[in-house]
mmCIF file of C-alpha atoms and ligand atoms in Angstrom:
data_model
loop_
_atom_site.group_PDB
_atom_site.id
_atom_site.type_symbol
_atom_site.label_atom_id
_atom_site.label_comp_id
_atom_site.label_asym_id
_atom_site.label_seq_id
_atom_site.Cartn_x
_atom_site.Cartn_y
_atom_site.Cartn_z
ATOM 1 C CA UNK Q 15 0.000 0.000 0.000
ATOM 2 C CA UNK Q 16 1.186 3.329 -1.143
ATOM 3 C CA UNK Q 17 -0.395 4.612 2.198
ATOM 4 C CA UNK Q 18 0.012 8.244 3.360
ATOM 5 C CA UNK Q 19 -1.437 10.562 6.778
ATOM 6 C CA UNK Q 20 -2.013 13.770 6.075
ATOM 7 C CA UNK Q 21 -4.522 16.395 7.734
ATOM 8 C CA UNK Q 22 -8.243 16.112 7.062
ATOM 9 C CA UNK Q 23 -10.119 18.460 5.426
ATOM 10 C CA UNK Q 24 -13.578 19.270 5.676
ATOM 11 C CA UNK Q 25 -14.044 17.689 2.129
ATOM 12 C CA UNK Q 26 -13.094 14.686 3.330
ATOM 13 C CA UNK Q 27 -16.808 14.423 5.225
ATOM 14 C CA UNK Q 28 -18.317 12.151 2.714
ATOM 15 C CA UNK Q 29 -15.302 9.625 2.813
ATOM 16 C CA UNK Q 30 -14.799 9.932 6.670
ATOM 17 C CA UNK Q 31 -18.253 9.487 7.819
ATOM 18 C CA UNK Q 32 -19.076 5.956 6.755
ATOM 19 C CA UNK Q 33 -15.695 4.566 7.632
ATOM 20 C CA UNK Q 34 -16.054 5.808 11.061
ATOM 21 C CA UNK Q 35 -20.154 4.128 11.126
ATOM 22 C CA UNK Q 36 -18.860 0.752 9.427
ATOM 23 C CA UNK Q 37 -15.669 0.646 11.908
ATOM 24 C CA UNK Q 38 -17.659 1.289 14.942
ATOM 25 C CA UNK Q 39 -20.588 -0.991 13.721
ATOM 26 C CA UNK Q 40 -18.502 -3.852 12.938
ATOM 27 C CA UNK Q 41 -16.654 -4.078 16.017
ATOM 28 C CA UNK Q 42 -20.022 -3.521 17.721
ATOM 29 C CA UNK Q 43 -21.705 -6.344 16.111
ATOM 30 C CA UNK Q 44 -18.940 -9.000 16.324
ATOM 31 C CA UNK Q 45 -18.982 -8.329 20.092
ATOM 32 C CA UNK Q 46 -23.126 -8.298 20.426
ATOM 33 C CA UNK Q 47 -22.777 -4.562 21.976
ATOM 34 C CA UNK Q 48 -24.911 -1.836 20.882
ATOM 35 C CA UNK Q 49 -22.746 0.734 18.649
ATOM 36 C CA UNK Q 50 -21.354 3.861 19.636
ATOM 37 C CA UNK Q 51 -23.118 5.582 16.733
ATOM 38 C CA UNK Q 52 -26.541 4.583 16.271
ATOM 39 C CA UNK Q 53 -26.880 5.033 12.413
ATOM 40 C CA UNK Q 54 -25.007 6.395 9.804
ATOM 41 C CA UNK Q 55 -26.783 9.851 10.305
ATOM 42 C CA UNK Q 56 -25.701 10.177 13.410
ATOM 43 C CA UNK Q 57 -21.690 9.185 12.344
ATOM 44 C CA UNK Q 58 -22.215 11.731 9.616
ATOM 45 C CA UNK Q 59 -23.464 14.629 11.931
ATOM 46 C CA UNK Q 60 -20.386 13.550 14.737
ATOM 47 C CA UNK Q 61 -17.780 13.591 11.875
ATOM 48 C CA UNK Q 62 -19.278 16.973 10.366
ATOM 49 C CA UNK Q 63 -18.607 18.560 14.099
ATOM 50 C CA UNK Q 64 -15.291 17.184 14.537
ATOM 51 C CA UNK Q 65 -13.997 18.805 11.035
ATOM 52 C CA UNK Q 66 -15.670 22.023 10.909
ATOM 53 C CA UNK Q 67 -14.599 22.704 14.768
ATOM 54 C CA UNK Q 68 -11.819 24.808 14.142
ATOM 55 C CA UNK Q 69 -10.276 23.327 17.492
ATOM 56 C CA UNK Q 70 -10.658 20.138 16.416
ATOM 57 C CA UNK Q 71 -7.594 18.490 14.350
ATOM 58 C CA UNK Q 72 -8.137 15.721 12.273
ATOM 59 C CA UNK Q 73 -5.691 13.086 10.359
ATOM 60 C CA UNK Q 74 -7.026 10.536 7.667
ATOM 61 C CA UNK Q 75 -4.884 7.559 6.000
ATOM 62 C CA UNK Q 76 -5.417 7.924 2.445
ATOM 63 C CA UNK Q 77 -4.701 5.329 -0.003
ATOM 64 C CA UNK Q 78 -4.441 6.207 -3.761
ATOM 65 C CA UNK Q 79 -7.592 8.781 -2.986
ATOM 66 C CA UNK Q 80 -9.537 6.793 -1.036
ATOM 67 C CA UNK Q 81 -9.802 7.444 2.893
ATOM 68 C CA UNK Q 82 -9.157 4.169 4.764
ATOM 69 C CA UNK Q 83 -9.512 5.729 8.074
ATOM 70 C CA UNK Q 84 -9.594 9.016 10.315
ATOM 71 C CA UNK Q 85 -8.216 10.249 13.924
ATOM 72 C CA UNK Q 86 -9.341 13.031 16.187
ATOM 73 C CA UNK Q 87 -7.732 15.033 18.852
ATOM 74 C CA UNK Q 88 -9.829 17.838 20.552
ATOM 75 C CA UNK Q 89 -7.743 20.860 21.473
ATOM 76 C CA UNK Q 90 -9.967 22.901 23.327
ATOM 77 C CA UNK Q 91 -8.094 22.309 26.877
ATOM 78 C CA UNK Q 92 -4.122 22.259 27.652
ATOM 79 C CA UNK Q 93 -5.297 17.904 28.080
ATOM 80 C CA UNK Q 94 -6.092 16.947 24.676
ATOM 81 C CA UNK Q 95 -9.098 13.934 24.119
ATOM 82 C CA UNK Q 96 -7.513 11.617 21.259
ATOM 83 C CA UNK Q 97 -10.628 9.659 18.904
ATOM 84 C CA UNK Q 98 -12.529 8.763 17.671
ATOM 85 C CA UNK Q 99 -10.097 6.606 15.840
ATOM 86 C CA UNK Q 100 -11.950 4.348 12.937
ATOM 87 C CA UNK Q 101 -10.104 2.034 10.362
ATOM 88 C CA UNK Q 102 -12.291 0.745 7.343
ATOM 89 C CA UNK Q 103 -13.266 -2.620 8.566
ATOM 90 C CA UNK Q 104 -11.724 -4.174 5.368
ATOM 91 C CA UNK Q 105 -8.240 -2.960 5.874
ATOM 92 C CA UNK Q 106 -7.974 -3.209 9.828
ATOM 93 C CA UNK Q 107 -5.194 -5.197 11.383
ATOM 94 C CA UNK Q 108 -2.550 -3.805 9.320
ATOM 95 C CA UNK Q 109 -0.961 -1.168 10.764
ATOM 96 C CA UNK Q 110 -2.745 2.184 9.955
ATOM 97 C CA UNK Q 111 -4.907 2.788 13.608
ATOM 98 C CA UNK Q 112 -1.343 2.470 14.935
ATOM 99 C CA UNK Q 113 0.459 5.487 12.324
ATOM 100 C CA UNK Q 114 -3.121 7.413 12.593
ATOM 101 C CA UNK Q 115 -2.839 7.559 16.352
ATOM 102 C CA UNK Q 116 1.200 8.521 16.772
ATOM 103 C CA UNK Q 117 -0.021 11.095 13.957
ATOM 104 C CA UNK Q 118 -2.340 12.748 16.338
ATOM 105 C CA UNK Q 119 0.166 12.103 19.541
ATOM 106 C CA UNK Q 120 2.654 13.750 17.585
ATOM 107 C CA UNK Q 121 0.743 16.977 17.091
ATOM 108 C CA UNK Q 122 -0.560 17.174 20.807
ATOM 109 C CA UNK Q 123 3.240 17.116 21.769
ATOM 110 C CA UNK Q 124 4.083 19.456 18.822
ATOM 111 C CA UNK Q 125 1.536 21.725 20.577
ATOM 112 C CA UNK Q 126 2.942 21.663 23.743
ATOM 113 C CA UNK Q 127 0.026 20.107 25.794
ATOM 114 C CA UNK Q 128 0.282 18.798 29.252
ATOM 115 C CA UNK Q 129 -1.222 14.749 28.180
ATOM 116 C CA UNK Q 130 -3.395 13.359 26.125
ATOM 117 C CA UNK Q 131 -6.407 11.267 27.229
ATOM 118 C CA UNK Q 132 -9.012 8.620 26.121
ATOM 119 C CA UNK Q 133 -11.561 5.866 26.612
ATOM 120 C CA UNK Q 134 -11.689 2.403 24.932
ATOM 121 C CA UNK Q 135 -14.242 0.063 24.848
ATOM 122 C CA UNK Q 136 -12.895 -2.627 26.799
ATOM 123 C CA UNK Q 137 -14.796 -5.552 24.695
ATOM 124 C CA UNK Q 138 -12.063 -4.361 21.943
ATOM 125 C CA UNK Q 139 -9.005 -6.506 23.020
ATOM 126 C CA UNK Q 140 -7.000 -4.511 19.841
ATOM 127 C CA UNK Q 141 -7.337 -1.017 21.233
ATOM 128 C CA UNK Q 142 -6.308 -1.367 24.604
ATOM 129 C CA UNK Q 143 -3.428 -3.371 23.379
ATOM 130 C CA UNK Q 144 -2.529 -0.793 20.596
ATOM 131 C CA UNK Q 145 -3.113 2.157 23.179
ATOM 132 C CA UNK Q 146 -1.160 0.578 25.884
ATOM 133 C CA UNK Q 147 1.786 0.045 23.776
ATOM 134 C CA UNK Q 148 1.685 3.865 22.594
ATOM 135 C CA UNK Q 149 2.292 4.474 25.967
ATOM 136 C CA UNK Q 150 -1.301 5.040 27.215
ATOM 137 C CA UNK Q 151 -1.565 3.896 30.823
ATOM 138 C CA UNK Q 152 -5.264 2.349 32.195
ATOM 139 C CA UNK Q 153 -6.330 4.869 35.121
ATOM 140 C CA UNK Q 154 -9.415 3.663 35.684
ATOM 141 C CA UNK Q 155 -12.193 0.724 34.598
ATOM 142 C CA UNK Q 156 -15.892 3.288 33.306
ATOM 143 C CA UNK Q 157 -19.490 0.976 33.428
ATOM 144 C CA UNK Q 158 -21.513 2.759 30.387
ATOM 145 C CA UNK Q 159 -24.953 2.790 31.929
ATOM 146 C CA UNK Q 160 -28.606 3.682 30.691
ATOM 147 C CA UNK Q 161 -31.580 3.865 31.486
ATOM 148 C CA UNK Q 162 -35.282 6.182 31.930
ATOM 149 C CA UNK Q 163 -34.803 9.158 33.340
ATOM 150 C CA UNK Q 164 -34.993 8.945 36.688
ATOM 151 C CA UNK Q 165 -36.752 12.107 37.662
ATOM 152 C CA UNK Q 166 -35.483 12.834 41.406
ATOM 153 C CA UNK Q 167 -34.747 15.157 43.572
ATOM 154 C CA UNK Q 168 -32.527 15.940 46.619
ATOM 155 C CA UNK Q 169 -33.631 18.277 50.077
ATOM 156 C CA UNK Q 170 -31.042 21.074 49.510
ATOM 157 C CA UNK Q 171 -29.731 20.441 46.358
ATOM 158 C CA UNK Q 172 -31.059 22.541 43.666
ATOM 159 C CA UNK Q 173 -30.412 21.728 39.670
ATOM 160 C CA UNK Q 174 -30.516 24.688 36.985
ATOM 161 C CA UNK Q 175 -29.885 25.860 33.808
ATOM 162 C CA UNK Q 176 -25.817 28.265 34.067
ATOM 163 C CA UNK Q 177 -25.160 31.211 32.847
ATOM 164 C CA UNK Q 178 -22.160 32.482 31.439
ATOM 165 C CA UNK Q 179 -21.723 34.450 34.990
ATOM 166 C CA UNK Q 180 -21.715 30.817 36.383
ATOM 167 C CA UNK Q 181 -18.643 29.178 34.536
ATOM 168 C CA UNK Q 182 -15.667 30.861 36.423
ATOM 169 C CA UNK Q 183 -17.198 28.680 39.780
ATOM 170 C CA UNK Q 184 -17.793 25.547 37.010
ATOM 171 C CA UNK Q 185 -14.019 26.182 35.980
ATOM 172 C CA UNK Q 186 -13.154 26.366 39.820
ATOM 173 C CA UNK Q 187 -14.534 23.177 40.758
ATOM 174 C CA UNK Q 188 -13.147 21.043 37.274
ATOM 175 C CA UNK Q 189 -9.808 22.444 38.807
ATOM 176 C CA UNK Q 190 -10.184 21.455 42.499
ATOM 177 C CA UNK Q 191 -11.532 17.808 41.296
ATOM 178 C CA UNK Q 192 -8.651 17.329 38.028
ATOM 179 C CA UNK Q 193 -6.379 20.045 38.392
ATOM 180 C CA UNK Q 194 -7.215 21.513 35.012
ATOM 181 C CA UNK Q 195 -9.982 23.402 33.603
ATOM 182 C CA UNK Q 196 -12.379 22.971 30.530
ATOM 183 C CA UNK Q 197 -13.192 26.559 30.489
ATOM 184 C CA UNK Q 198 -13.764 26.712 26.645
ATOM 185 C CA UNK Q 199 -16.176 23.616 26.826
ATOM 186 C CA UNK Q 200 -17.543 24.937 29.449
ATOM 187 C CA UNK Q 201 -18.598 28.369 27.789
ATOM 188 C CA UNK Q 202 -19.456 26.557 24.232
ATOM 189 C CA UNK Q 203 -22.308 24.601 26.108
ATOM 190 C CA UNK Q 204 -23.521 27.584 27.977
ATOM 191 C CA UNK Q 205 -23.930 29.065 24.318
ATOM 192 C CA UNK Q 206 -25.898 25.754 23.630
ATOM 193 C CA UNK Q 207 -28.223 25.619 26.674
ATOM 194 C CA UNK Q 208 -26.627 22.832 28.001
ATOM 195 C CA UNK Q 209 -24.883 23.715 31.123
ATOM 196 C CA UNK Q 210 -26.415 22.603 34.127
ATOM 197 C CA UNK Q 211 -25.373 23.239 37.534
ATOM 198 C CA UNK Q 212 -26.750 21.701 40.984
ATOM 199 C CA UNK Q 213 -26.274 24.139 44.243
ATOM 200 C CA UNK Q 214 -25.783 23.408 47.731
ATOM 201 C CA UNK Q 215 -25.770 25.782 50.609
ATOM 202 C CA UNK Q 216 -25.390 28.636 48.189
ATOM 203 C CA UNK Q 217 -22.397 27.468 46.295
ATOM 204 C CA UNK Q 218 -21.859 25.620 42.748
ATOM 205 C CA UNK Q 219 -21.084 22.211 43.730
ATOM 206 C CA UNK Q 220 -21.401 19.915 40.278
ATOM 207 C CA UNK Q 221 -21.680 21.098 36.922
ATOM 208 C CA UNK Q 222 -22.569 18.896 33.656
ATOM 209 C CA UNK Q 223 -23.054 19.445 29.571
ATOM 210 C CA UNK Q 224 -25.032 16.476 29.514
ATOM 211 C CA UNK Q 225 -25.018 13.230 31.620
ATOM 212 C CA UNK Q 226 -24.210 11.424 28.450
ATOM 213 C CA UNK Q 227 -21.875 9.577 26.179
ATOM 214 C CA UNK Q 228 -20.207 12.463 24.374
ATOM 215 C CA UNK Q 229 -20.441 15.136 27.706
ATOM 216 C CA UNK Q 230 -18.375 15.452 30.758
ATOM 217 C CA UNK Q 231 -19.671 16.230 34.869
ATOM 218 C CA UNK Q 232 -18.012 17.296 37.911
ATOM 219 C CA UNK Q 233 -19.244 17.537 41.089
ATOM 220 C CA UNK Q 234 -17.554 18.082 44.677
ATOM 221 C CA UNK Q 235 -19.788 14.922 46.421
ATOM 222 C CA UNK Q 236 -21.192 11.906 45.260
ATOM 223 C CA UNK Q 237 -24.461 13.548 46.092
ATOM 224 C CA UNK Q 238 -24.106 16.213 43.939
ATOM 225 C CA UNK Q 239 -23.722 14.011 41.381
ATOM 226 C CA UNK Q 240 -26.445 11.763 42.199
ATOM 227 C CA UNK Q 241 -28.291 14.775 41.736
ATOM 228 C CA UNK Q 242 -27.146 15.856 38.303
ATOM 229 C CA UNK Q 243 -27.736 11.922 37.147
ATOM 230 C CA UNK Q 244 -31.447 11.874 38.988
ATOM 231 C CA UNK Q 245 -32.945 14.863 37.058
ATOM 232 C CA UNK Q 246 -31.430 14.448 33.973
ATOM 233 C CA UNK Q 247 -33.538 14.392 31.063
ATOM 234 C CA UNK Q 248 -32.232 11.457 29.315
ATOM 235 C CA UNK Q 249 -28.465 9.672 28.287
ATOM 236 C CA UNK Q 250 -27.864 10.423 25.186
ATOM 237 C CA UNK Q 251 -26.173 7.862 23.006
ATOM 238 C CA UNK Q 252 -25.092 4.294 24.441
ATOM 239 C CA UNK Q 253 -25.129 5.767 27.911
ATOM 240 C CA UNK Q 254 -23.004 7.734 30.498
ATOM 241 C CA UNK Q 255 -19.266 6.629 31.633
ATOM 242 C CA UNK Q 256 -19.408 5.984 35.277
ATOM 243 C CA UNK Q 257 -15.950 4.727 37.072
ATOM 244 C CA UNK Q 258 -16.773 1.851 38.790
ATOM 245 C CA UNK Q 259 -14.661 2.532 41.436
ATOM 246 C CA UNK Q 260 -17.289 4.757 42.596
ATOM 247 C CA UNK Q 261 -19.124 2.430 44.951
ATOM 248 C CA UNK Q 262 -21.562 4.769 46.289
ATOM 249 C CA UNK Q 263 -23.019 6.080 42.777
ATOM 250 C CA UNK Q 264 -22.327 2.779 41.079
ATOM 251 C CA UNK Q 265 -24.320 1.132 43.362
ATOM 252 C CA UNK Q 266 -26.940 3.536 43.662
ATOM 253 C CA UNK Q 267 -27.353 3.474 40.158
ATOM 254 C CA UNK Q 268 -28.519 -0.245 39.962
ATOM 255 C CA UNK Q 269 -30.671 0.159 42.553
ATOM 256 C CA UNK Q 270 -32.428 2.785 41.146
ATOM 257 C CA UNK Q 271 -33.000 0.627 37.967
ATOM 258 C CA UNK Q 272 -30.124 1.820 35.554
ATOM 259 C CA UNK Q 273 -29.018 -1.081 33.174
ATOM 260 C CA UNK Q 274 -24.810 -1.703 32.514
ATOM 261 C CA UNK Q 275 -24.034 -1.308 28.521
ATOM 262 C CA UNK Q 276 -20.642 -2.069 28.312
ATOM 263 C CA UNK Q 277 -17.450 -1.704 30.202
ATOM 264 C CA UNK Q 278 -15.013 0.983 28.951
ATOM 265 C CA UNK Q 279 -11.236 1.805 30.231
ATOM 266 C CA UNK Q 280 -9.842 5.522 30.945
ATOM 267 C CA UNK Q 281 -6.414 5.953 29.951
ATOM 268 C CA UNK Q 282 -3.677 8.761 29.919
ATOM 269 C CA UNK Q 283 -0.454 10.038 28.746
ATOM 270 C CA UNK Q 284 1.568 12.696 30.483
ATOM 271 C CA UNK Q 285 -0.015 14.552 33.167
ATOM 272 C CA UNK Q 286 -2.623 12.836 35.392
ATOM 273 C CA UNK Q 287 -3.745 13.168 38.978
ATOM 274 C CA UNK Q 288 -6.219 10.848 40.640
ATOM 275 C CA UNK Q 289 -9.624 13.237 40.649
ATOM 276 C CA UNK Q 290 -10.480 14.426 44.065
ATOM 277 C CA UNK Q 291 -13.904 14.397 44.141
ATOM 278 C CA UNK Q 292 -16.924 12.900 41.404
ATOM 279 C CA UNK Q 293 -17.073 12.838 37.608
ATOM 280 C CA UNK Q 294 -18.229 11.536 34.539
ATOM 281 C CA UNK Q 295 -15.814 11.563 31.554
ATOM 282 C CA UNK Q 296 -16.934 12.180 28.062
ATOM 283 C CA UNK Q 297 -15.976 9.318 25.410
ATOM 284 C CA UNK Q 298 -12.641 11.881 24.690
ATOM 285 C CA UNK Q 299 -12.334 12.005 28.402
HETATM 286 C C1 COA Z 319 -9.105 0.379 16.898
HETATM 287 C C2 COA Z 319 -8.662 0.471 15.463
HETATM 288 C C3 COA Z 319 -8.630 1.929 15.051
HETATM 289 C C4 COA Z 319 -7.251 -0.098 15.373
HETATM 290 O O1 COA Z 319 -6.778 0.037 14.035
HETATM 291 P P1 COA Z 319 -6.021 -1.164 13.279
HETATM 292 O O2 COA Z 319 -5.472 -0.596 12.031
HETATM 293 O O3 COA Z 319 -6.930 -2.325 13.177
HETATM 294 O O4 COA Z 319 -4.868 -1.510 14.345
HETATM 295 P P2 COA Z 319 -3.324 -1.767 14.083
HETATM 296 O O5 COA Z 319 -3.172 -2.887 13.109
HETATM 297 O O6 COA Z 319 -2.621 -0.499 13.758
HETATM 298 O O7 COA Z 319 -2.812 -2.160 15.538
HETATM 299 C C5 COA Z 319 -3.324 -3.200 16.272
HETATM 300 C C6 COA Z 319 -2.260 -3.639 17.255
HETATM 301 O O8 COA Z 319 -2.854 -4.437 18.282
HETATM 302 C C7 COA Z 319 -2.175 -5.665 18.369
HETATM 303 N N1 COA Z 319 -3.146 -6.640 18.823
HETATM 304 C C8 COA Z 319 -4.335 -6.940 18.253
HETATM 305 N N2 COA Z 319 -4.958 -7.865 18.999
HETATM 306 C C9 COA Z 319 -4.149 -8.121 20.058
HETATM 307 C C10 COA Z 319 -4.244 -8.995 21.177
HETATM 308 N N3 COA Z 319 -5.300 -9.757 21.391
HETATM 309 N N4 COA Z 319 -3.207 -9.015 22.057
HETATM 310 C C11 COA Z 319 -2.121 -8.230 21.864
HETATM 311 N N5 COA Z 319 -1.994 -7.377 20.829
HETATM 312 C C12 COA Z 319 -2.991 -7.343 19.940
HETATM 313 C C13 COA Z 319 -1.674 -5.919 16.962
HETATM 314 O O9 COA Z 319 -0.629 -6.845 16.972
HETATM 315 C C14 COA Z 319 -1.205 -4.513 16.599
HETATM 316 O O10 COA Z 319 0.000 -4.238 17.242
HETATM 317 P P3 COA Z 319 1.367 -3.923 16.411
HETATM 318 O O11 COA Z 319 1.143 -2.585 15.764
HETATM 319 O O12 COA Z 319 2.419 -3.895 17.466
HETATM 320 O O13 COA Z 319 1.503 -5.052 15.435
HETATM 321 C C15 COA Z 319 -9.602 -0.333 14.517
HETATM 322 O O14 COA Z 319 -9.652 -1.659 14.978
HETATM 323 C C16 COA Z 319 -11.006 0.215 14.415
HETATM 324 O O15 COA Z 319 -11.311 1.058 13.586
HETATM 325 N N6 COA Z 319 -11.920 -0.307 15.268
HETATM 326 C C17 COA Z 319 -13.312 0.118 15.250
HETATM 327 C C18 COA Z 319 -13.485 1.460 15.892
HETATM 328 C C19 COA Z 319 -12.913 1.448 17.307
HETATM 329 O O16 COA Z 319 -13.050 0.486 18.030
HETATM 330 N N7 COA Z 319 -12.265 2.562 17.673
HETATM 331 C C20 COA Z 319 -11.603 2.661 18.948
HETATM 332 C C21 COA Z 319 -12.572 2.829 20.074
HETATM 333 S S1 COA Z 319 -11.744 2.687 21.636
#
C-alpha cells in the first residue's frame, strides 16, 4: 500500500463518515454490543462537528484517494481527548490505527500540551493493546450505563440551567476535582443551553453538559452528582461513563433501575492526577 497521513479536510466528510459508522458498527456487532453511533446519520453529523470545529484536528490515511480511516484530537483544553479513531473494517489489522494515532500524539506534543487522554471500549481486546503500547496507561475501569430518566430530587440540592456568569465557579470546581480546567467547553455549552449546575448551601457544587456519552460532569460529592444523574432528562447515546470505582453512585445506580451497557477503560499520557472528588468523563475524556 502506497499509504500516506495527512490532515483532514472538511471535504473529506463524505469519505470519513461511513468509515467511522462501518468501523464502529462492525466491532459492535462482532462483540453483540450496541454501537457507539446509532446510524449512519448520526456518524455523519459527529464527523461533520469534529472537522468544521476549528479546534478540532483531524488526520485521515489515504490510499491512492480513497480514505481508509480518520483520527481526532480535541484541542480545546491544555489535556487533549484523542478519537474517535476508525479504520475501514476491510483494511484493519494492518498497521494504519497504529500510524493514525502517533499522527495525532505527535501533534498534541508538537503543541505543547500537558497529556493526552481517552476511553476504549474494553470488549475491543485490539485497542487497549494498541493504546497501551503507545504508551497510554489504564487509570481507571468506566461501566456505560442507561436507562429512563430517573426524575429525582434531593432536600437542599437545587439543579438549573448556568449562565455564562456561572462558569468561572464551574471552571473552579473542574480544577479542584482534576487540576485543570475545561473553560472553553464549558462556555461553548452555555452558548448551547446545556450547562447545568446543581447548588448546595449557596455554592456551585457539580456542573454537567449532559449526563451522556459524548459530555463530561463534575461535582464536589457523590451527592451532587447523584443529583445531576437523577434529574437528567435522558443519556444520550449508548449511555453515560461511570468509574466503577465509585461504589456509592455505582451502586446507587442499579438500585435505582439503571441497566450496565458495556465496560469501557480511561487511559492517559503525560499529566494525570487521581480526581479528588466525582465525575463523569466524556468518550474523549
Ligand atoms: C481500533 C482500530 C482503530 C485499530 O486500528 P487497526 O489498524 O486495526 O490496528 P493496528 O493494526 O494499527 O494495531 C493493532 C495492534 O494491536 C495488536 N493486537 C491486536 N490484537 C491483540 C491482542 N489480542 N493481544 C495483543 N496485541 C494485539 C496488533 O498486533 C497490533 O500491534 P502492532 O502494531 O504492534 O503489530 C480499529 O480496529 C477500528 O477502527 N476499530 C473500530 C473502531 C474502534 O473500536 N475505535 C476505537 C474505540 S476505543
Amino acid at each position: 500500500m502506497s499509504m500516506t497521513i495527512r490532515s483532514a479536510k472538511r471535504d473529506d466528510l463524505a469519505a470519513v463518515a461511513p468509515v467511522l459508522y462501518s468501523a464502529f458498527r462492525s466491532i459492535s456487532d462482532q462483540h453483540r454490543f450496541p454501537p457507539d453511533f446509532d446510524s449512519p446519520e448520526t456518524a455523519h453529523k459527529v464527523a461533520s462537528l469534529l472537522l468544521n470545529h476549528p479546534q478540532f484536528h483531524g488526520v485521515v490515511a489515504e490510499d491512492a484517494g480513497r480514505i481508509l480511516g480518520s483520527n481526532f484530537i480535541d484541542l480545546r483544553s491544555p489535556i487533549v481527548g484523542l478519537g474517535p479513531i476508525s479504520v475501514d473494517p476491510e483494511v484493519q489489522n494492518k498497521g494504519i490505527g497504529r500510524q493514525l494515532m502517533i499522527a495525532e500524539i505527535e501533534e498534541a506534543q508538537r503543541r505543547g500540551c500537558a497529556g493526552i487522554r481517552l476511553v476504549q471500549l474494553a470488549y475491543h481486546n485490539r485497542s487497549l493493546c494498541l493504546y497501551t503500547t503507545l504508551g497510554f496507561r489504564s487509570r481507571t475501569p468506566l461501566s456505560i450505563m442507561q436507562g429512563k430518566p430517573l426524575n429525582q430530587r434531593f432536600a437542599g440540592y437545587e439543579v438549573r440551567a448556568a449562565t455564562l456568569a456561572d462558569t468561572e465557579a464551574c471552571n473552579a470546581l473542574c480544577r479542584r476535582v482534576h487540576g485543570m480546567d475545561r473553560r472553553q467547553e464549558v462556555e461553548e455549552s452555555v452558548g448551547q443551553n446545556s450547562l447545568m449546575v446543581v447548588e448546595h448551601l449557596g455554592s456551585i457544587t457539580g456542573y454537567t453538559n449532559g449526563v451522556g456519552f459524548f459530555t463530561h460532569t463534575v461535582a464536589d460529592s457523590d451527592r451532587s452528582l447523584m443529583t445531576l444523574i437523577a434529574t437528567a432528562p435522558s443519556f444520550p447515546g449508548p449511555g453515560f461513563f461511570l468509574p466503577t470505582t465509585n461504589f456509592e453512585v455505582f451502586n446507587w445506580c442499579l438500585g435505582q433501575g439503571l441497566r450496565l451497557v458495556a465496560q469501557a477503560t480511561y487511559m492517559t499520557i503525560g499529566l494525570f492526577n487521581e480526581p479528588d472528588g466525582a465525575w463523569l468523563p466524556g468518550v474523549l475524556y
